[in-house]
PDB file of C-alpha atoms in Angstrom:
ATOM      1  CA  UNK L   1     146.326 127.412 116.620  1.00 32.00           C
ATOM      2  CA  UNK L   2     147.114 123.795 116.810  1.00 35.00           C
ATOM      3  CA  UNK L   3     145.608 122.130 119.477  1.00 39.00           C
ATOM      4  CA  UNK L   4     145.382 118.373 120.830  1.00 46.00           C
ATOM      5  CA  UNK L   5     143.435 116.982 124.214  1.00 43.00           C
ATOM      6  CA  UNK L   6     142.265 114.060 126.050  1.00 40.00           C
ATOM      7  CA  UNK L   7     138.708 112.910 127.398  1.00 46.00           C
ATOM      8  CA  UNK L   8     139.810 111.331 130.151  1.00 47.00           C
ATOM      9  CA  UNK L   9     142.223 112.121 132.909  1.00 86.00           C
ATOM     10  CA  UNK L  10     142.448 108.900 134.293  1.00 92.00           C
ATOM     11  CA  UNK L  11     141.384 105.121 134.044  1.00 94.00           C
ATOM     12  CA  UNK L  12     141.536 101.916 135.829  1.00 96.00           C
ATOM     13  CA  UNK L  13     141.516  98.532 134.137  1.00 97.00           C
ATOM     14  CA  UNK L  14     141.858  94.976 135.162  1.00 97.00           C
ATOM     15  CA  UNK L  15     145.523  93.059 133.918  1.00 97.00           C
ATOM     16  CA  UNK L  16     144.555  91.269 131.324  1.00 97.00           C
ATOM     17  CA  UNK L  17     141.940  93.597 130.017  1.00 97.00           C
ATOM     18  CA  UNK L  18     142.364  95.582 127.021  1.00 97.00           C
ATOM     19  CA  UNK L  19     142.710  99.764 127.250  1.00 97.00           C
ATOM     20  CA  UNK L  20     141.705 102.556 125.345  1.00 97.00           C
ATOM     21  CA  UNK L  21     142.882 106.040 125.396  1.00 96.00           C
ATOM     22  CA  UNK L  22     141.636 108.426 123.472  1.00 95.00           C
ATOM     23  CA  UNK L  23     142.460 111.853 122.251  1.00 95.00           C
ATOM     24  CA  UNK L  24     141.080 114.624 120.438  1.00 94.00           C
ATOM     25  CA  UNK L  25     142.713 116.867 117.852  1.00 92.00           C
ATOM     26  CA  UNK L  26     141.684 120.339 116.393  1.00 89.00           C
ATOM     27  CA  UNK L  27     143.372 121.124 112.987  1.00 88.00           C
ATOM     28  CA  UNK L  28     141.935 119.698 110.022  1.00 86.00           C
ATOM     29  CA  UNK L  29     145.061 119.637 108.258  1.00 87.00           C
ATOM     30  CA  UNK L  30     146.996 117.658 110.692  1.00 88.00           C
ATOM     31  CA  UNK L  31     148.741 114.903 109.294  1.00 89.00           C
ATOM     32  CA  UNK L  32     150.856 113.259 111.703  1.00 92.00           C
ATOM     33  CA  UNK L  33     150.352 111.712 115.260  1.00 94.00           C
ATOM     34  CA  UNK L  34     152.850 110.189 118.164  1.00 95.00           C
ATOM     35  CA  UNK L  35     151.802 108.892 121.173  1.00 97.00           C
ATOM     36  CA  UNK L  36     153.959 108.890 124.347  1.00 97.00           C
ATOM     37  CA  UNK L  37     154.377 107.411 127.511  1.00 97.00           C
ATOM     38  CA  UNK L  38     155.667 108.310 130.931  1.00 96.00           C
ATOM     39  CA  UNK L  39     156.108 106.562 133.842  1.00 95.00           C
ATOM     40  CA  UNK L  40     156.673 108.377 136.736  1.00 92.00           C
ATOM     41  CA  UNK L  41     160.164 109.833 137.366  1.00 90.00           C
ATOM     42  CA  UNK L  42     161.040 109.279 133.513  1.00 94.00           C
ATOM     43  CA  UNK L  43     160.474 111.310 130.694  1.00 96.00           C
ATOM     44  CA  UNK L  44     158.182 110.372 127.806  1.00 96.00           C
ATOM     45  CA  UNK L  45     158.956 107.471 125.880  1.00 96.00           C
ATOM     46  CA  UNK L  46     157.543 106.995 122.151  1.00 95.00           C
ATOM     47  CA  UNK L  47     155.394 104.129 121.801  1.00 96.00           C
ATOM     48  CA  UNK L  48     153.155 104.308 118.049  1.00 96.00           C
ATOM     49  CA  UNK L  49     152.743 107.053 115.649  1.00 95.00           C
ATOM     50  CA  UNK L  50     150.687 107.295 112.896  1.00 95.00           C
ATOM     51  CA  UNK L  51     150.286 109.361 109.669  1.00 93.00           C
ATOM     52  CA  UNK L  52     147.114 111.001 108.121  1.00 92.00           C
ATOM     53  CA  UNK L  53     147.267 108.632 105.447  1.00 93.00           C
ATOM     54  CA  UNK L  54     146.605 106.019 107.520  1.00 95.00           C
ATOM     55  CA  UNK L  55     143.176 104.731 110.004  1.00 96.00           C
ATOM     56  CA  UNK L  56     145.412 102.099 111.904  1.00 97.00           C
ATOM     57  CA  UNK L  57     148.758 101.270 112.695  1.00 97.00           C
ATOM     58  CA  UNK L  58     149.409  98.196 114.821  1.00 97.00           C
ATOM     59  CA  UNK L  59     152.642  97.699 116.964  1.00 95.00           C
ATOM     60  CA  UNK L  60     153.470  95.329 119.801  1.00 93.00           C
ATOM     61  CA  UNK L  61     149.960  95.144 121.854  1.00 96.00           C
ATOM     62  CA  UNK L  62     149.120  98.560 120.908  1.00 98.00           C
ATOM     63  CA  UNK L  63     147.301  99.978 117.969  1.00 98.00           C
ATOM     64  CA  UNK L  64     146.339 103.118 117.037  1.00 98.00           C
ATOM     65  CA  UNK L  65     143.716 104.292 115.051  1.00 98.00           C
ATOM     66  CA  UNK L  66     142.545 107.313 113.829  1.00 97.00           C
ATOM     67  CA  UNK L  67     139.510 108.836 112.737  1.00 96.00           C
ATOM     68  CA  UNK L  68     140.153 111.813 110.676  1.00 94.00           C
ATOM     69  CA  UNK L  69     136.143 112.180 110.272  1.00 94.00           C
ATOM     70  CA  UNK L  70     135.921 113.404 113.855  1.00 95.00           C
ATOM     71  CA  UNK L  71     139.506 114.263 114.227  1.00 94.00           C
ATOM     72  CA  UNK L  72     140.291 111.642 117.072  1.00 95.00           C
ATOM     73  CA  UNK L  73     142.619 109.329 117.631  1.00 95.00           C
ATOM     74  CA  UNK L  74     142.883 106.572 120.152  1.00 97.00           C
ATOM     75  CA  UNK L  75     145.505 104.407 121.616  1.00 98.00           C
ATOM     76  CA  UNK L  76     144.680 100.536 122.819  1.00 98.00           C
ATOM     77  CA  UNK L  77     146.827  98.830 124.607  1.00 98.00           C
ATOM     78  CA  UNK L  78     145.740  94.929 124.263  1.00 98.00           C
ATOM     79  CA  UNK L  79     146.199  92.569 127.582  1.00 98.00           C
ATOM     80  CA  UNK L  80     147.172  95.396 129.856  1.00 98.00           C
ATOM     81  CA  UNK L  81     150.447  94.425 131.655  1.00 97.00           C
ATOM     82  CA  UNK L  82     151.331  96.551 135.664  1.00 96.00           C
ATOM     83  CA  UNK L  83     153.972  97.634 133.685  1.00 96.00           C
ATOM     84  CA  UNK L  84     151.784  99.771 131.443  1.00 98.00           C
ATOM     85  CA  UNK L  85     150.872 102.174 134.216  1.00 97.00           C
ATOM     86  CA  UNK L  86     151.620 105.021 133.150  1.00 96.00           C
ATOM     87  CA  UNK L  87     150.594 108.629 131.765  1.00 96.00           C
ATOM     88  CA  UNK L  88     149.875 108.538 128.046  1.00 97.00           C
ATOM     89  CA  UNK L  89     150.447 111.491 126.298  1.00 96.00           C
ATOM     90  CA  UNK L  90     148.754 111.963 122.187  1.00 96.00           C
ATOM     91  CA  UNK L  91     151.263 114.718 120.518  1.00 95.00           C
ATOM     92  CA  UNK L  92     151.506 116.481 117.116  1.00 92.00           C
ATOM     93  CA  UNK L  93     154.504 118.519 115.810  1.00 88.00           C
ATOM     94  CA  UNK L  94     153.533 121.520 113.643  1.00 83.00           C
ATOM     95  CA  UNK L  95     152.659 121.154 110.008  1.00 78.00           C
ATOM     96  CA  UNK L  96     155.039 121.926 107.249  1.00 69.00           C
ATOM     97  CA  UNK L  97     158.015 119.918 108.540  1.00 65.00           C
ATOM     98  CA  UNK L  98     158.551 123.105 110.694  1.00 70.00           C
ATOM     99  CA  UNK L  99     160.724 121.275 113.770  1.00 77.00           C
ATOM    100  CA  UNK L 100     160.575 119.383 116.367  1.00 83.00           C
ATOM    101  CA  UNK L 101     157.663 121.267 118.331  1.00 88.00           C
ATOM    102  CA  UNK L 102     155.536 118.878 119.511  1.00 92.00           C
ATOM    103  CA  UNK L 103     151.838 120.114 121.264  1.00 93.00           C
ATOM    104  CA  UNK L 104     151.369 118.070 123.633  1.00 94.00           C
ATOM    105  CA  UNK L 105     147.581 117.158 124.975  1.00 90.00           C
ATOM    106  CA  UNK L 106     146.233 116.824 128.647  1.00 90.00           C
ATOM    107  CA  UNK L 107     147.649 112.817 129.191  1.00 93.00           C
ATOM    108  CA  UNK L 108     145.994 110.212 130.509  1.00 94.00           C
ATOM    109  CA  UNK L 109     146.714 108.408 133.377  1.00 95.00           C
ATOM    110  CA  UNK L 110     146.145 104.445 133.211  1.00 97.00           C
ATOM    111  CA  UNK L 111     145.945 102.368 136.638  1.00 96.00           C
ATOM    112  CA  UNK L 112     146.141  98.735 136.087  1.00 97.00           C
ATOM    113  CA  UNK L 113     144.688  96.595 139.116  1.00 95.00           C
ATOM    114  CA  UNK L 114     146.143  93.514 139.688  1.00 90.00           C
TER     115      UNK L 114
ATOM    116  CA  UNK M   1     174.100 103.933 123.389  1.00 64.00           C
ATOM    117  CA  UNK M   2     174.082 106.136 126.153  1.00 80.00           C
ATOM    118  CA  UNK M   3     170.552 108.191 126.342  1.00 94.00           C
ATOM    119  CA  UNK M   4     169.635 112.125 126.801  1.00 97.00           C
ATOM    120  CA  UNK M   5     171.559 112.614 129.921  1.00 97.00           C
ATOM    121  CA  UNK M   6     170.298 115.752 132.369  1.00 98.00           C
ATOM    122  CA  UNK M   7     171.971 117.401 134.539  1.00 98.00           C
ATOM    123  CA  UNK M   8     171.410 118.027 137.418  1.00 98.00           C
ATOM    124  CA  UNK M   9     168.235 115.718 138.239  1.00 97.00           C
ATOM    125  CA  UNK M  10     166.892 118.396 141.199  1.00 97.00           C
ATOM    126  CA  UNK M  11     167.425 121.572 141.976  1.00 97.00           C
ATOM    127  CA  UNK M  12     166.203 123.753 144.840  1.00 98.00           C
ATOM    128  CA  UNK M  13     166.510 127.878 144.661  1.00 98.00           C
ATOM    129  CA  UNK M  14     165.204 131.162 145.481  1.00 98.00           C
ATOM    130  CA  UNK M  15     162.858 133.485 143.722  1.00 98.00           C
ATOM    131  CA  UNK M  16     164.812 136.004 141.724  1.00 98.00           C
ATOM    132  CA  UNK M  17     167.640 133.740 141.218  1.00 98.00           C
ATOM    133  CA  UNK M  18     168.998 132.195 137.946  1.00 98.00           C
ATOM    134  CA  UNK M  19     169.479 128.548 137.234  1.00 98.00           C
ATOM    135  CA  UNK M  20     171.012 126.875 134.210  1.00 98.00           C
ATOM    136  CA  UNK M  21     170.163 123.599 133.027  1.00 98.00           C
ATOM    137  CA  UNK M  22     172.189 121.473 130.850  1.00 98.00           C
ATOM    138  CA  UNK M  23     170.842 118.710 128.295  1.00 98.00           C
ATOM    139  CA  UNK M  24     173.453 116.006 126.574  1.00 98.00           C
ATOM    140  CA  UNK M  25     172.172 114.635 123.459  1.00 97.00           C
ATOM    141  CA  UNK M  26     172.478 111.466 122.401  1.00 96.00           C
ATOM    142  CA  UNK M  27     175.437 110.762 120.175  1.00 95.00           C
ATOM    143  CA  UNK M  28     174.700 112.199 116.721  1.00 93.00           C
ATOM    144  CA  UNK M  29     171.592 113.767 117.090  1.00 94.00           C
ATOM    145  CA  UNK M  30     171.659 117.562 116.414  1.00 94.00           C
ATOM    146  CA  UNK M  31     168.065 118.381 117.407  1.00 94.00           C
ATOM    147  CA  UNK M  32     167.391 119.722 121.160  1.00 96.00           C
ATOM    148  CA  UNK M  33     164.326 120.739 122.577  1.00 96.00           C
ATOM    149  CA  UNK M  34     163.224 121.803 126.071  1.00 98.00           C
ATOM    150  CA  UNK M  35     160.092 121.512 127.545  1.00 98.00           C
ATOM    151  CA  UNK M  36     158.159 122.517 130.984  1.00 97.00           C
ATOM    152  CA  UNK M  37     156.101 120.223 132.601  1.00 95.00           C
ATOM    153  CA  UNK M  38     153.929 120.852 135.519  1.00 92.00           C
ATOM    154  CA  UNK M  39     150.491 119.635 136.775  1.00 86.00           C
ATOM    155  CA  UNK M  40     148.625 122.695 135.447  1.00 83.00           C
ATOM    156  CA  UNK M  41     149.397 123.312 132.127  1.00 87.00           C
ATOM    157  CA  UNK M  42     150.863 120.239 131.318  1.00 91.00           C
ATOM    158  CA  UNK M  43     153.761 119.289 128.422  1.00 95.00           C
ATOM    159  CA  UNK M  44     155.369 122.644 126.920  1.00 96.00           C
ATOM    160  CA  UNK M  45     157.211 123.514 124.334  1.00 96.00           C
ATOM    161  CA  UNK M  46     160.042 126.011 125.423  1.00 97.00           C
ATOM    162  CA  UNK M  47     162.190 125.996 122.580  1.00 95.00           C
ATOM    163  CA  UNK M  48     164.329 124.106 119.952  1.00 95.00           C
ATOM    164  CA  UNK M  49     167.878 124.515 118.932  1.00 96.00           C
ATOM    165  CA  UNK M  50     169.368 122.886 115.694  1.00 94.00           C
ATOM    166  CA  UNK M  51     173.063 123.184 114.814  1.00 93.00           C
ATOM    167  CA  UNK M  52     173.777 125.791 117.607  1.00 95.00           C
ATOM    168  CA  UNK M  53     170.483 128.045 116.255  1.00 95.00           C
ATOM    169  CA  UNK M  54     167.117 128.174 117.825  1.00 94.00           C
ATOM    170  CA  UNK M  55     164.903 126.812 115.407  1.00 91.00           C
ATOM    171  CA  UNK M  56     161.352 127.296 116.847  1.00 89.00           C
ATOM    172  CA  UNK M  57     160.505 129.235 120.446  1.00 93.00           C
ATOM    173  CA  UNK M  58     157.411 128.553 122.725  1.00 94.00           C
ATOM    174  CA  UNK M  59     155.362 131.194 124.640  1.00 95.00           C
ATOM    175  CA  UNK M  60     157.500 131.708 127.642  1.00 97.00           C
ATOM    176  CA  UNK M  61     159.037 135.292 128.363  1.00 97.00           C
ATOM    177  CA  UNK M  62     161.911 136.266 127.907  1.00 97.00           C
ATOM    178  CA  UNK M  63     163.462 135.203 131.233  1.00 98.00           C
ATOM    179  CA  UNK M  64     163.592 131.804 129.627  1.00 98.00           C
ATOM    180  CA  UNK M  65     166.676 131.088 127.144  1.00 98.00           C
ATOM    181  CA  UNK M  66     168.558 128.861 125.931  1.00 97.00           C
ATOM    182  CA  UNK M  67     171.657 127.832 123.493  1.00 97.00           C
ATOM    183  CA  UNK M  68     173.312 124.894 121.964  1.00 98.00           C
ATOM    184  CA  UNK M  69     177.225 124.456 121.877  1.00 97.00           C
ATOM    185  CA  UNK M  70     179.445 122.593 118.722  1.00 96.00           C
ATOM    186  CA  UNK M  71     178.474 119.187 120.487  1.00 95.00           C
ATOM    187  CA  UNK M  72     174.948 119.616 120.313  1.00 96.00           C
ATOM    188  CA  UNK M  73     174.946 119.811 124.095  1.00 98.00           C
ATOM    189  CA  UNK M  74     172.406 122.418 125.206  1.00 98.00           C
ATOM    190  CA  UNK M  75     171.327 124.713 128.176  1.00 98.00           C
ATOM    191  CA  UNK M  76     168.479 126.461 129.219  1.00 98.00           C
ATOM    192  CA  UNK M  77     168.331 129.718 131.576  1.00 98.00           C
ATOM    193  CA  UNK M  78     165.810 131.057 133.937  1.00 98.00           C
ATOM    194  CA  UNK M  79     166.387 134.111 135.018  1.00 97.00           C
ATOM    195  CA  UNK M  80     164.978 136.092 138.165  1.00 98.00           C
ATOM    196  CA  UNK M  81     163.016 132.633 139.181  1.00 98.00           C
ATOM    197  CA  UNK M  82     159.036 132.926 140.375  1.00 98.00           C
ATOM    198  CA  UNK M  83     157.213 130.614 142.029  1.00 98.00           C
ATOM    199  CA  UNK M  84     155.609 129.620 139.090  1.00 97.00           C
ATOM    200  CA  UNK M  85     158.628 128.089 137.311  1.00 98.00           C
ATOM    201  CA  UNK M  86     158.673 124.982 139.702  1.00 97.00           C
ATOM    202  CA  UNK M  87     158.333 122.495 137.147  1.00 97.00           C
ATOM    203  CA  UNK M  88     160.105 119.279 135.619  1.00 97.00           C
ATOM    204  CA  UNK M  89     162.023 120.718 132.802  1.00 98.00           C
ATOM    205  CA  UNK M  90     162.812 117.937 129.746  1.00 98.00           C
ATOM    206  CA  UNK M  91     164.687 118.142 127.035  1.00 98.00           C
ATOM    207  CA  UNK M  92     164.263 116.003 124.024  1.00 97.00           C
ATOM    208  CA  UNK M  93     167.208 114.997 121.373  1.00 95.00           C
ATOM    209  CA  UNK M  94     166.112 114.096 117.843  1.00 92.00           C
ATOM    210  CA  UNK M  95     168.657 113.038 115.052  1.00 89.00           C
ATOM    211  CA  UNK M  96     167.516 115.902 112.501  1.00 79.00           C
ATOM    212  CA  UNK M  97     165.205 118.989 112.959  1.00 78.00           C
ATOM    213  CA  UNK M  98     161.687 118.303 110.712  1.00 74.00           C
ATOM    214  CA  UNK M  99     158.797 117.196 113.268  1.00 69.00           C
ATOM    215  CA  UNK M 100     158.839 113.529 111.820  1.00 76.00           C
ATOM    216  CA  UNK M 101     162.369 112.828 113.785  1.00 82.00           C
ATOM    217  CA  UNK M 102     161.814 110.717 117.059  1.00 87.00           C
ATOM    218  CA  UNK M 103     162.303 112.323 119.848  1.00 92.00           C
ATOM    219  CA  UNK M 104     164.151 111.094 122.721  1.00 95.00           C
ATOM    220  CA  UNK M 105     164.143 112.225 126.031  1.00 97.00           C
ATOM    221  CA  UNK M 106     165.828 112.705 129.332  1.00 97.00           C
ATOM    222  CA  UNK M 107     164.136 111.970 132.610  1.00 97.00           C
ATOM    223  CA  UNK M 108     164.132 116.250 133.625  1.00 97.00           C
ATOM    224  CA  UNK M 109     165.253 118.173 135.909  1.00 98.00           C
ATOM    225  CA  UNK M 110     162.955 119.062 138.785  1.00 97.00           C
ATOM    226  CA  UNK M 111     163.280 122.497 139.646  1.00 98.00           C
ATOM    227  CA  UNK M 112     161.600 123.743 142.643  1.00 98.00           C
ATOM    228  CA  UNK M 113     161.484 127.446 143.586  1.00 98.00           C
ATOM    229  CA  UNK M 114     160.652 128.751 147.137  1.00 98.00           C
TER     230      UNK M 114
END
């Protein structure tokens, strides 16, 4: 089955300095990406998604690119703000336009130091 | 417009008991989805109504339900409770069913069983 994960659990980085999150995907045939985040007490929020037909997509200080090579995806966050601590979730609904059933990988947790 | 509105926010119960959650959709949207979210196994999918029909189902047991009413507002039910259901339980509201819909969501309800 469909299956999307994370490298990293967790990562500190300086305000002002520029995050990546990254996020690994297993089906081939996958052709659409979201990423999410959640700050704590709140459910997910969306922040970027991208399609298969596309290596980047840029939105406000974020971009996301993906590398269907290698089936990753990252997220980068650009002049990381306190309020971008958070967990950042990559997710996938299932192929085939067959709902809204989104797999969901590990999340990543971003510190920002002031 | 008002957002995906929860209900309650915590709960506290017993093993072997029931509990019903309720999701409220944000106006128009016609898509629910539930989701369980705890530290171990992460973001998911429980199941997704659409026009008062489930549409997809995750791989929970039975003991897990759920329905949707004329208003699109929805409920989930856990019967005979274990341990292991303590969770934060969202739900998600999405304007049409199709996996490319954004998906909204509430900020949970935190169940804990004891």
């Amino acid at each position: 089955g469909e299956s999307v994960g994370l490298h990293l659990p967790t990562l500190s980085v300086q305000e002002g300095d520029n995050s990546i999150i990254n996020c690994a995907y297993s089906n081939s045939a996958s052709d659409y990406f979201i990423w999410y985040k959640q700050e704590s007490g709140k459910g997910p929020q969306f922040i970027i998604d991208i399609r298969s037909n596309m290596d980047k997509r840029q939105g406000q200080r974020v971009t996301v690119l993906l590398n269907k090579t290698v089936k990753h995806l990252s997220l980068q966050i650009a002049a990381t703000q306190p309020g971008d601590s958070a967990v950042y979730f990559c997710a996938e609904p299932p192929l085939s336009n067959a709902g809204n059933m989104l797999t969901f990988g590990g999340g990543t947790r971003l510190m920002v130091k002031p | 417009k008002a957002g995906v509105t929860q209900t309650p926010r915590y709960l506290i119960k017993t093993r072997g008991q029931q509990v019903t959650l309720s999701c409220s959709p944000i106006s128009g949207h016609r898509s629910v989805s539930w989701y369980q979210q705890t530290p171990g196994q992460g973001l998911q999918f429980l199941f997704e109504y659409f026009s008062e029909t489930q549409r997809n189902k995750g791989n929970f047991p039975g003991r897990f339900s759920g329905r949707q009413f004329s208003n699109s507002r929805s409920e989930m039910n856990v019967s005979t409770l274990e341990l292991g259901d303590s969770a934060l339980y969202l739900c998600a509201s999405s304007i049409r069913t199709g996996g490319d819909s954004e998906a909204f969501f509430g900020q949970g309800t935190r169940l804990t069983v004891v």
